[in-house]
PDB file of C-alpha atoms in Angstrom:
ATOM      1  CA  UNK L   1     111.444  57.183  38.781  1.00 44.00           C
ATOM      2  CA  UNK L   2     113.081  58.915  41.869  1.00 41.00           C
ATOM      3  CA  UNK L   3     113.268  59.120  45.007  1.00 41.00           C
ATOM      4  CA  UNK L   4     110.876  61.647  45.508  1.00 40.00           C
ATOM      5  CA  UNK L   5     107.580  59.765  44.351  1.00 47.00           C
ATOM      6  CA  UNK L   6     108.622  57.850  47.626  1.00 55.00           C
ATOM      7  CA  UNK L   7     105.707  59.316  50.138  1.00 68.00           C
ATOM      8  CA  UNK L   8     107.257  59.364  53.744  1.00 78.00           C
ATOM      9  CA  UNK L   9     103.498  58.791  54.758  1.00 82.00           C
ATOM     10  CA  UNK L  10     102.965  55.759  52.622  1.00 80.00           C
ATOM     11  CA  UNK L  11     106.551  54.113  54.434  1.00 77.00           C
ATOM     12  CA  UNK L  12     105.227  54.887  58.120  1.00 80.00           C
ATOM     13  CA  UNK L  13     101.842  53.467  57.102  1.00 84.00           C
ATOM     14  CA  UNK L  14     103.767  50.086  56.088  1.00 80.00           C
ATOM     15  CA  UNK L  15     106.022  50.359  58.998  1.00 80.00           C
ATOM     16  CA  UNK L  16     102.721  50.470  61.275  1.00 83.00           C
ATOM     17  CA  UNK L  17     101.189  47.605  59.176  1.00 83.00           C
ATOM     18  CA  UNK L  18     103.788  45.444  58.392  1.00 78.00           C
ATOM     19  CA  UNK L  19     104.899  45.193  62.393  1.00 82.00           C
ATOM     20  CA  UNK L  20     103.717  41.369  63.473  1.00 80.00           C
ATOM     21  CA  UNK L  21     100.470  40.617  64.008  1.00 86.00           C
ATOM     22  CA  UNK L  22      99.300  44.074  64.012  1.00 88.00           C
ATOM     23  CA  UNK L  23      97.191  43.907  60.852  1.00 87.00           C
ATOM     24  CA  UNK L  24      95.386  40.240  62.338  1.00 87.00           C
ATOM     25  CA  UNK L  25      94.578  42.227  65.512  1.00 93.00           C
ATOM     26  CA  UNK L  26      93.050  45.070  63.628  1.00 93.00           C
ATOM     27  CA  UNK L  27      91.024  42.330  61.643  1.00 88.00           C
ATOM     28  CA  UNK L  28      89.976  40.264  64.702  1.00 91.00           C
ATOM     29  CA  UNK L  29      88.563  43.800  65.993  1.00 95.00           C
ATOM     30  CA  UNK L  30      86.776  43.893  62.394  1.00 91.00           C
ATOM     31  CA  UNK L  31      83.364  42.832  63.768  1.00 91.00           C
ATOM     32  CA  UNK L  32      83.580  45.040  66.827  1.00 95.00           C
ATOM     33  CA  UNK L  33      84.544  45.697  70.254  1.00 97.00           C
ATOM     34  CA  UNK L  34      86.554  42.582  71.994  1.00 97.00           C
ATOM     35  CA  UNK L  35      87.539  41.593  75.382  1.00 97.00           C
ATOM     36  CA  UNK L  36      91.392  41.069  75.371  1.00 96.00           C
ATOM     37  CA  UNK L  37      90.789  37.005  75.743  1.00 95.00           C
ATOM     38  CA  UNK L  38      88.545  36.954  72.467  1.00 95.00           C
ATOM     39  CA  UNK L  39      91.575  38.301  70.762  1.00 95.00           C
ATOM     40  CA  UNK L  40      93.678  36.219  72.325  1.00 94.00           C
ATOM     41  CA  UNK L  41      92.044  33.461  71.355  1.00 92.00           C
ATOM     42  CA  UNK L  42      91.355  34.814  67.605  1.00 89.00           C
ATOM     43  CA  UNK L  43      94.966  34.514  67.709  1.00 88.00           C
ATOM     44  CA  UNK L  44      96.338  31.162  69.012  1.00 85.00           C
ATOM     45  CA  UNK L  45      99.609  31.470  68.196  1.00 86.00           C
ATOM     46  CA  UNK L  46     100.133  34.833  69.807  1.00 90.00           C
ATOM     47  CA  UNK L  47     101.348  34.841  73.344  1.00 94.00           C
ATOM     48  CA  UNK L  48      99.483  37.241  75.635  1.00 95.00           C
ATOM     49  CA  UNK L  49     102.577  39.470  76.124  1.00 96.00           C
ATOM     50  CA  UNK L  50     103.271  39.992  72.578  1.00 95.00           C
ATOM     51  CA  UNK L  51      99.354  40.836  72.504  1.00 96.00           C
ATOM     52  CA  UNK L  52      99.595  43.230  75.059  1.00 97.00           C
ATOM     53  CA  UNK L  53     102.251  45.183  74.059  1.00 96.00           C
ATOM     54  CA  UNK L  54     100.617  45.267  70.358  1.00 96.00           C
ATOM     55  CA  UNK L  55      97.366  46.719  71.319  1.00 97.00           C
ATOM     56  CA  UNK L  56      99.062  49.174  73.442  1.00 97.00           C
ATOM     57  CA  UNK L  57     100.993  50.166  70.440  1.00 95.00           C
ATOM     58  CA  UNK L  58      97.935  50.306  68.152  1.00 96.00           C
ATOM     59  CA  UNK L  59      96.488  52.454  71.065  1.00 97.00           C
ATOM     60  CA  UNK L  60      99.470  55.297  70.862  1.00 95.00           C
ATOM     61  CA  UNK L  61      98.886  55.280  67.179  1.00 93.00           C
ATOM     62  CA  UNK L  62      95.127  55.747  67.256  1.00 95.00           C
ATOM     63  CA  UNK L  63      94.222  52.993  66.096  1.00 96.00           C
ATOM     64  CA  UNK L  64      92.535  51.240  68.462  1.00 97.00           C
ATOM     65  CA  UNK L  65      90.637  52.607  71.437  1.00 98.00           C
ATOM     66  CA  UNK L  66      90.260  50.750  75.225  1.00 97.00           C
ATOM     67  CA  UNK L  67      87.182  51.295  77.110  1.00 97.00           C
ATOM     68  CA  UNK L  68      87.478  50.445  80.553  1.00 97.00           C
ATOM     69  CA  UNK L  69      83.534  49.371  81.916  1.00 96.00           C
ATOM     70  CA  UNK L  70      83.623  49.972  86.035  1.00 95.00           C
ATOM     71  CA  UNK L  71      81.820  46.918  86.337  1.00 93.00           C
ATOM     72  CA  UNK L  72      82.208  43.892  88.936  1.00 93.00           C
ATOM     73  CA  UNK L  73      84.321  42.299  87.587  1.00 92.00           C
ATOM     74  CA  UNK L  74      85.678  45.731  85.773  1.00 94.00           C
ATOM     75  CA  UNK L  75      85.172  44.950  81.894  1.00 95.00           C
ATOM     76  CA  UNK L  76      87.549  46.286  79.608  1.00 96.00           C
ATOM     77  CA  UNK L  77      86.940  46.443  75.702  1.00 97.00           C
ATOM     78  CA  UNK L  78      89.255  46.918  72.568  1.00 98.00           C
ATOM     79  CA  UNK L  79      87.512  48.367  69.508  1.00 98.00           C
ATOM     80  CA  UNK L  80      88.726  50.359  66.607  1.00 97.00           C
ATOM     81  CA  UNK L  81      88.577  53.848  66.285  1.00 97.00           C
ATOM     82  CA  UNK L  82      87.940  55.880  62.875  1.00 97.00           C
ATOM     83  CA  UNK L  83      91.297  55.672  61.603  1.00 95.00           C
ATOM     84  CA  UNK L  84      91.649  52.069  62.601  1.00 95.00           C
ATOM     85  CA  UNK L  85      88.379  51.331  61.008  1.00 95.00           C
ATOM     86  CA  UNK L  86      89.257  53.035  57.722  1.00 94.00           C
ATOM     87  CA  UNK L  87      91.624  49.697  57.269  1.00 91.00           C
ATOM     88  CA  UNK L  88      88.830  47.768  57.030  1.00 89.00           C
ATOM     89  CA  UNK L  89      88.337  47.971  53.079  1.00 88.00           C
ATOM     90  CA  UNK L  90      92.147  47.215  52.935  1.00 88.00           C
ATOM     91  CA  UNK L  91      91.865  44.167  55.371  1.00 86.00           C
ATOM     92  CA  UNK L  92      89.165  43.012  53.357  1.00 84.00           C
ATOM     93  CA  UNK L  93      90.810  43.412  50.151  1.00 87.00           C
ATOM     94  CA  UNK L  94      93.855  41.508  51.204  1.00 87.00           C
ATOM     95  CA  UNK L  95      91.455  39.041  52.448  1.00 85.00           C
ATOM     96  CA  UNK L  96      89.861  38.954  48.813  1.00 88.00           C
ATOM     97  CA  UNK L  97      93.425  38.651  47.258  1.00 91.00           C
ATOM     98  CA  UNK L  98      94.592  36.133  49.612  1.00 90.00           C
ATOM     99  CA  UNK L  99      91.612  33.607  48.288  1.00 89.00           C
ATOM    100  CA  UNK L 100      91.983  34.384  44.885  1.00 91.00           C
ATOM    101  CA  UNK L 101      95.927  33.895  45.089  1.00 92.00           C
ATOM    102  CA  UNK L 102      97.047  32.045  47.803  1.00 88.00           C
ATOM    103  CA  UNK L 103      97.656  28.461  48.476  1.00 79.00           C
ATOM    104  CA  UNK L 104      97.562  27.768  52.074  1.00 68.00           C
ATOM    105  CA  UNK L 105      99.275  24.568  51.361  1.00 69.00           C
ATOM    106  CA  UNK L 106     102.503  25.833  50.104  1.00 61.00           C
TER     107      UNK L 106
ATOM    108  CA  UNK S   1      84.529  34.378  67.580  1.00 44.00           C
ATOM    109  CA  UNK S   2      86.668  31.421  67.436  1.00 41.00           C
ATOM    110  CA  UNK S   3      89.940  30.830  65.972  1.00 41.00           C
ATOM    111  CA  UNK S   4      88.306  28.943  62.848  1.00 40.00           C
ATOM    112  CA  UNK S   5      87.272  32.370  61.486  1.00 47.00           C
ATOM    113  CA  UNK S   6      90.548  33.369  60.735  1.00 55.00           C
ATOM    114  CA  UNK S   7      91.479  32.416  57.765  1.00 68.00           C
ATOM    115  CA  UNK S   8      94.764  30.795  56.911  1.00 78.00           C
ATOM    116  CA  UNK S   9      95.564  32.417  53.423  1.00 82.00           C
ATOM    117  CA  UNK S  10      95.105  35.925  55.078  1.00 80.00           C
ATOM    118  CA  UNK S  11      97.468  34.973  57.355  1.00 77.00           C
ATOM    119  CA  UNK S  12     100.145  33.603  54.487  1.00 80.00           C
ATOM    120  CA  UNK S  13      99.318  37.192  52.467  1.00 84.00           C
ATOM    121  CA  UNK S  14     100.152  38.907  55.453  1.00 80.00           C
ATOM    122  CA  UNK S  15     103.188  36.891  56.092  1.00 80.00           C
ATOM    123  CA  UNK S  16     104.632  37.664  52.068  1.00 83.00           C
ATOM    124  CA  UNK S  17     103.500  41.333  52.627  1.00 83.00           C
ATOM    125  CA  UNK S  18     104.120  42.278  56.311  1.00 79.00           C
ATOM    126  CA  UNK S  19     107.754  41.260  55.238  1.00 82.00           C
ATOM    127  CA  UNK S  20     110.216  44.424  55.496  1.00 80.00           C
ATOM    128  CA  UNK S  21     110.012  46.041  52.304  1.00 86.00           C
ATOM    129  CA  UNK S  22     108.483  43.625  50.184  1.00 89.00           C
ATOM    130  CA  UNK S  23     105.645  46.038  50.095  1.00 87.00           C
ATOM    131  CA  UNK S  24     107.537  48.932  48.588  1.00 87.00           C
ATOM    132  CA  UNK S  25     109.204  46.939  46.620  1.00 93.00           C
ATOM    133  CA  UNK S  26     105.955  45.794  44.716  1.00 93.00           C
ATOM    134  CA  UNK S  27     104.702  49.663  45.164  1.00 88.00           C
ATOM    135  CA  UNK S  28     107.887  50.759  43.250  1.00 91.00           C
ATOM    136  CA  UNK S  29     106.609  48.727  40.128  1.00 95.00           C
ATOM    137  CA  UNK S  30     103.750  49.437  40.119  1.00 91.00           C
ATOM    138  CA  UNK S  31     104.132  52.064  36.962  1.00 92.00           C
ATOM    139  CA  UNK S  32     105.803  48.802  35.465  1.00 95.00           C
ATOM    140  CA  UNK S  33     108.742  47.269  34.759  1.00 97.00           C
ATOM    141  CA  UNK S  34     112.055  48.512  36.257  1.00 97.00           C
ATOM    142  CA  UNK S  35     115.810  47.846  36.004  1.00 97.00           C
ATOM    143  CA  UNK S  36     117.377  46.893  39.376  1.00 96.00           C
ATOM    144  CA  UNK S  37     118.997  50.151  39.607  1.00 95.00           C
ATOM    145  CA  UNK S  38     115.758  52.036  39.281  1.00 95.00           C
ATOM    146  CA  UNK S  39     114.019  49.852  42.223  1.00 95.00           C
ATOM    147  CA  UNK S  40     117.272  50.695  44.511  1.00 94.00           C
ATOM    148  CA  UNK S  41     117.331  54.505  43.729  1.00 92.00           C
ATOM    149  CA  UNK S  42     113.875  54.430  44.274  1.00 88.00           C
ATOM    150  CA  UNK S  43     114.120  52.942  47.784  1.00 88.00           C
ATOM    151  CA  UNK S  44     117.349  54.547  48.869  1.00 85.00           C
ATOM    152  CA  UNK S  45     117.501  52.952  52.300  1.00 86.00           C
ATOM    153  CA  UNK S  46     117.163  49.342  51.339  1.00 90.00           C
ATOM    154  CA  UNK S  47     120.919  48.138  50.585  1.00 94.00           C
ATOM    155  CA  UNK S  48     121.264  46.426  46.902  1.00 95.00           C
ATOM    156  CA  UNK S  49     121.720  42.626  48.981  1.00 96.00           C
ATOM    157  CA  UNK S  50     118.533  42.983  50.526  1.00 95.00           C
ATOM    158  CA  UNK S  51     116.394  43.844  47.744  1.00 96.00           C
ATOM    159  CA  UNK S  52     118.371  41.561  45.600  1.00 97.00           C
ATOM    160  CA  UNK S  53     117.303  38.735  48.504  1.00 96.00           C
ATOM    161  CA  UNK S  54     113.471  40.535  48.211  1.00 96.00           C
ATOM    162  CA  UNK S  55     113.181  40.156  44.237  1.00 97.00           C
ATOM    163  CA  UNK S  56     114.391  36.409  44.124  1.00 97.00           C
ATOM    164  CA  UNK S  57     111.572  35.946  47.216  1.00 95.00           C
ATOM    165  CA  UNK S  58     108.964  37.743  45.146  1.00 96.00           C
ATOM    166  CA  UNK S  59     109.810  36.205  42.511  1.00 97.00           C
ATOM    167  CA  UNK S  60     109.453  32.783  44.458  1.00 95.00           C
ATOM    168  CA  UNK S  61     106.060  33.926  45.793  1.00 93.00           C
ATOM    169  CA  UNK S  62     104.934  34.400  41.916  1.00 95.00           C
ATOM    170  CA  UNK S  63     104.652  38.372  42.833  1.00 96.00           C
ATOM    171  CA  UNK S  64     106.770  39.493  40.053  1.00 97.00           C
ATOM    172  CA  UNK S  65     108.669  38.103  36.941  1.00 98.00           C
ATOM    173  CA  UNK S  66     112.567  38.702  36.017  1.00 97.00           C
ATOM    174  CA  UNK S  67     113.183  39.111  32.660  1.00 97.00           C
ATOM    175  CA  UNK S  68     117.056  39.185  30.823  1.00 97.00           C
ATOM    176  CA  UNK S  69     116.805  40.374  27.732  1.00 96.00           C
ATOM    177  CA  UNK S  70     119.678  39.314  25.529  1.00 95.00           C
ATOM    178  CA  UNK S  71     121.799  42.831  24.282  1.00 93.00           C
ATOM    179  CA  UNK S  72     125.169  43.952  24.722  1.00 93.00           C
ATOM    180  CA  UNK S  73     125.046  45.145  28.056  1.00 91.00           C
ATOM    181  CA  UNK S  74     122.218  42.365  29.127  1.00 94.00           C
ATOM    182  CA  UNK S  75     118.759  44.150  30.720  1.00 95.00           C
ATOM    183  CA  UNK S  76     117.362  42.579  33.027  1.00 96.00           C
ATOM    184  CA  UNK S  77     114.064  43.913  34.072  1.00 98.00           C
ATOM    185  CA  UNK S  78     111.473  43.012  36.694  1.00 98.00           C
ATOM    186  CA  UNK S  79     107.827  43.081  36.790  1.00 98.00           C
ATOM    187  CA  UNK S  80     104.495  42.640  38.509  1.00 98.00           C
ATOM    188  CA  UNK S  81     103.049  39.389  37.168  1.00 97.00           C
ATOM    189  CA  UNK S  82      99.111  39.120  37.588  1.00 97.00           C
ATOM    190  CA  UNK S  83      99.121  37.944  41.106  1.00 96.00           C
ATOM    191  CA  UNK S  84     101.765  40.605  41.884  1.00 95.00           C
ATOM    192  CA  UNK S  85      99.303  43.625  39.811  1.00 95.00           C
ATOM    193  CA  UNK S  86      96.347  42.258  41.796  1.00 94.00           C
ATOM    194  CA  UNK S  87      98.164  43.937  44.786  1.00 91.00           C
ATOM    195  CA  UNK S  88      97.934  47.015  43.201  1.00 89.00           C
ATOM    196  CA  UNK S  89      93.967  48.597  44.513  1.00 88.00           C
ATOM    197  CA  UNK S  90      95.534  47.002  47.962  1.00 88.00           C
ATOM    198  CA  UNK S  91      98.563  49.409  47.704  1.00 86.00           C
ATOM    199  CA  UNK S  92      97.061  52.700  46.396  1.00 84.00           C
ATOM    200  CA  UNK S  93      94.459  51.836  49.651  1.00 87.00           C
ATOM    201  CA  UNK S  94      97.401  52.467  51.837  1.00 87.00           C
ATOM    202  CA  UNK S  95      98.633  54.499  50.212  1.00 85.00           C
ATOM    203  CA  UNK S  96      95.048  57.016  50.291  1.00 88.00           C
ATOM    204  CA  UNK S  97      94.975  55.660  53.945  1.00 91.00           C
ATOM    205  CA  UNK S  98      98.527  57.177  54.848  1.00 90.00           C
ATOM    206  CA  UNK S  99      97.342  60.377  53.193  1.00 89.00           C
ATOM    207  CA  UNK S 100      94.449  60.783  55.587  1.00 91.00           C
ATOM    208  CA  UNK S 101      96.219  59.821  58.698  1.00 92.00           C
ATOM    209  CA  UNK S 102      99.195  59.868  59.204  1.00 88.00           C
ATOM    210  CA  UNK S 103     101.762  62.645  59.622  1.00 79.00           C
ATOM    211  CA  UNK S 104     105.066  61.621  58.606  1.00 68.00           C
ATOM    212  CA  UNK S 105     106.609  64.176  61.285  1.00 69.00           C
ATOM    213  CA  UNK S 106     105.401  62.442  64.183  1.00 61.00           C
TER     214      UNK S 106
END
């Protein structure tokens, strides 16, 4: 084994993933397009800051995509674009692993 | 959506594998077991007292399995138990994900 069967790719895809709350906000956009306070409240425990800056994150990576609707009041929606959405089957499978294997009481 | 949807063990697997290299570090033996020295020359920025902190936390987690066997030098080896193995589809996922997307340049 060396160093070499190390893909760069594969370490800037877990460096994307693997930042805080990023892969819950991909799932919570899972079903579809969101208003930021759906989200927010998907996600109790993250403050509205920390949201924020995530999704504009996800957004520079192209992961996410934010419609702005020029309605009264304006209506602004966060939805997943194609290479967000091709996490799905991973979110999905870590969501299948995490009920076979995981105790959420430990 | 309400915050009942989101369920807890997804949010405990993402907590084990969200953590800083734990993910590569399960990726690395994935072509099975490896000596310490092979994991650390296979991830040549992680510094041996991290992934020595990672393994016993794995290893904690029920991810992967230490093994000493008893010869003059001693081997120790470590390995993906079944929980750890189950992680594997999940990995190679990313891994065909980072492939499609991402460009390691930018």
């Amino acid at each position: 084994m060396n160093q070499s069967q190390l893909c760069p790719r594969f370490e800037k895809a877990m460096d994307i993933l693997s930042k805080r709350w990023t892969a819950l906000i991909i799932y919570s956009l899972l079903p579809g397009p969101q208003r930021f306070n759906a989200i927010e409240s998907f996600l109790p425990n993250l403050s509205g800051k920390v949201l924020s800056e995530r999704l504009r994150e996800l957004e520079a990576e192209g992961l996410i995509r934010r419609d702005v609707y020029p309605e009264v009041p304006v209506r602004i929606e966060y939805s997943l674009t194609e290479k967000g959405n091709a996490l799905s089957p991973l979110l999905e499978g870590i969501g299948t692993w995490a009920k076979q294997w995981i105790n959420p009481e430990s």
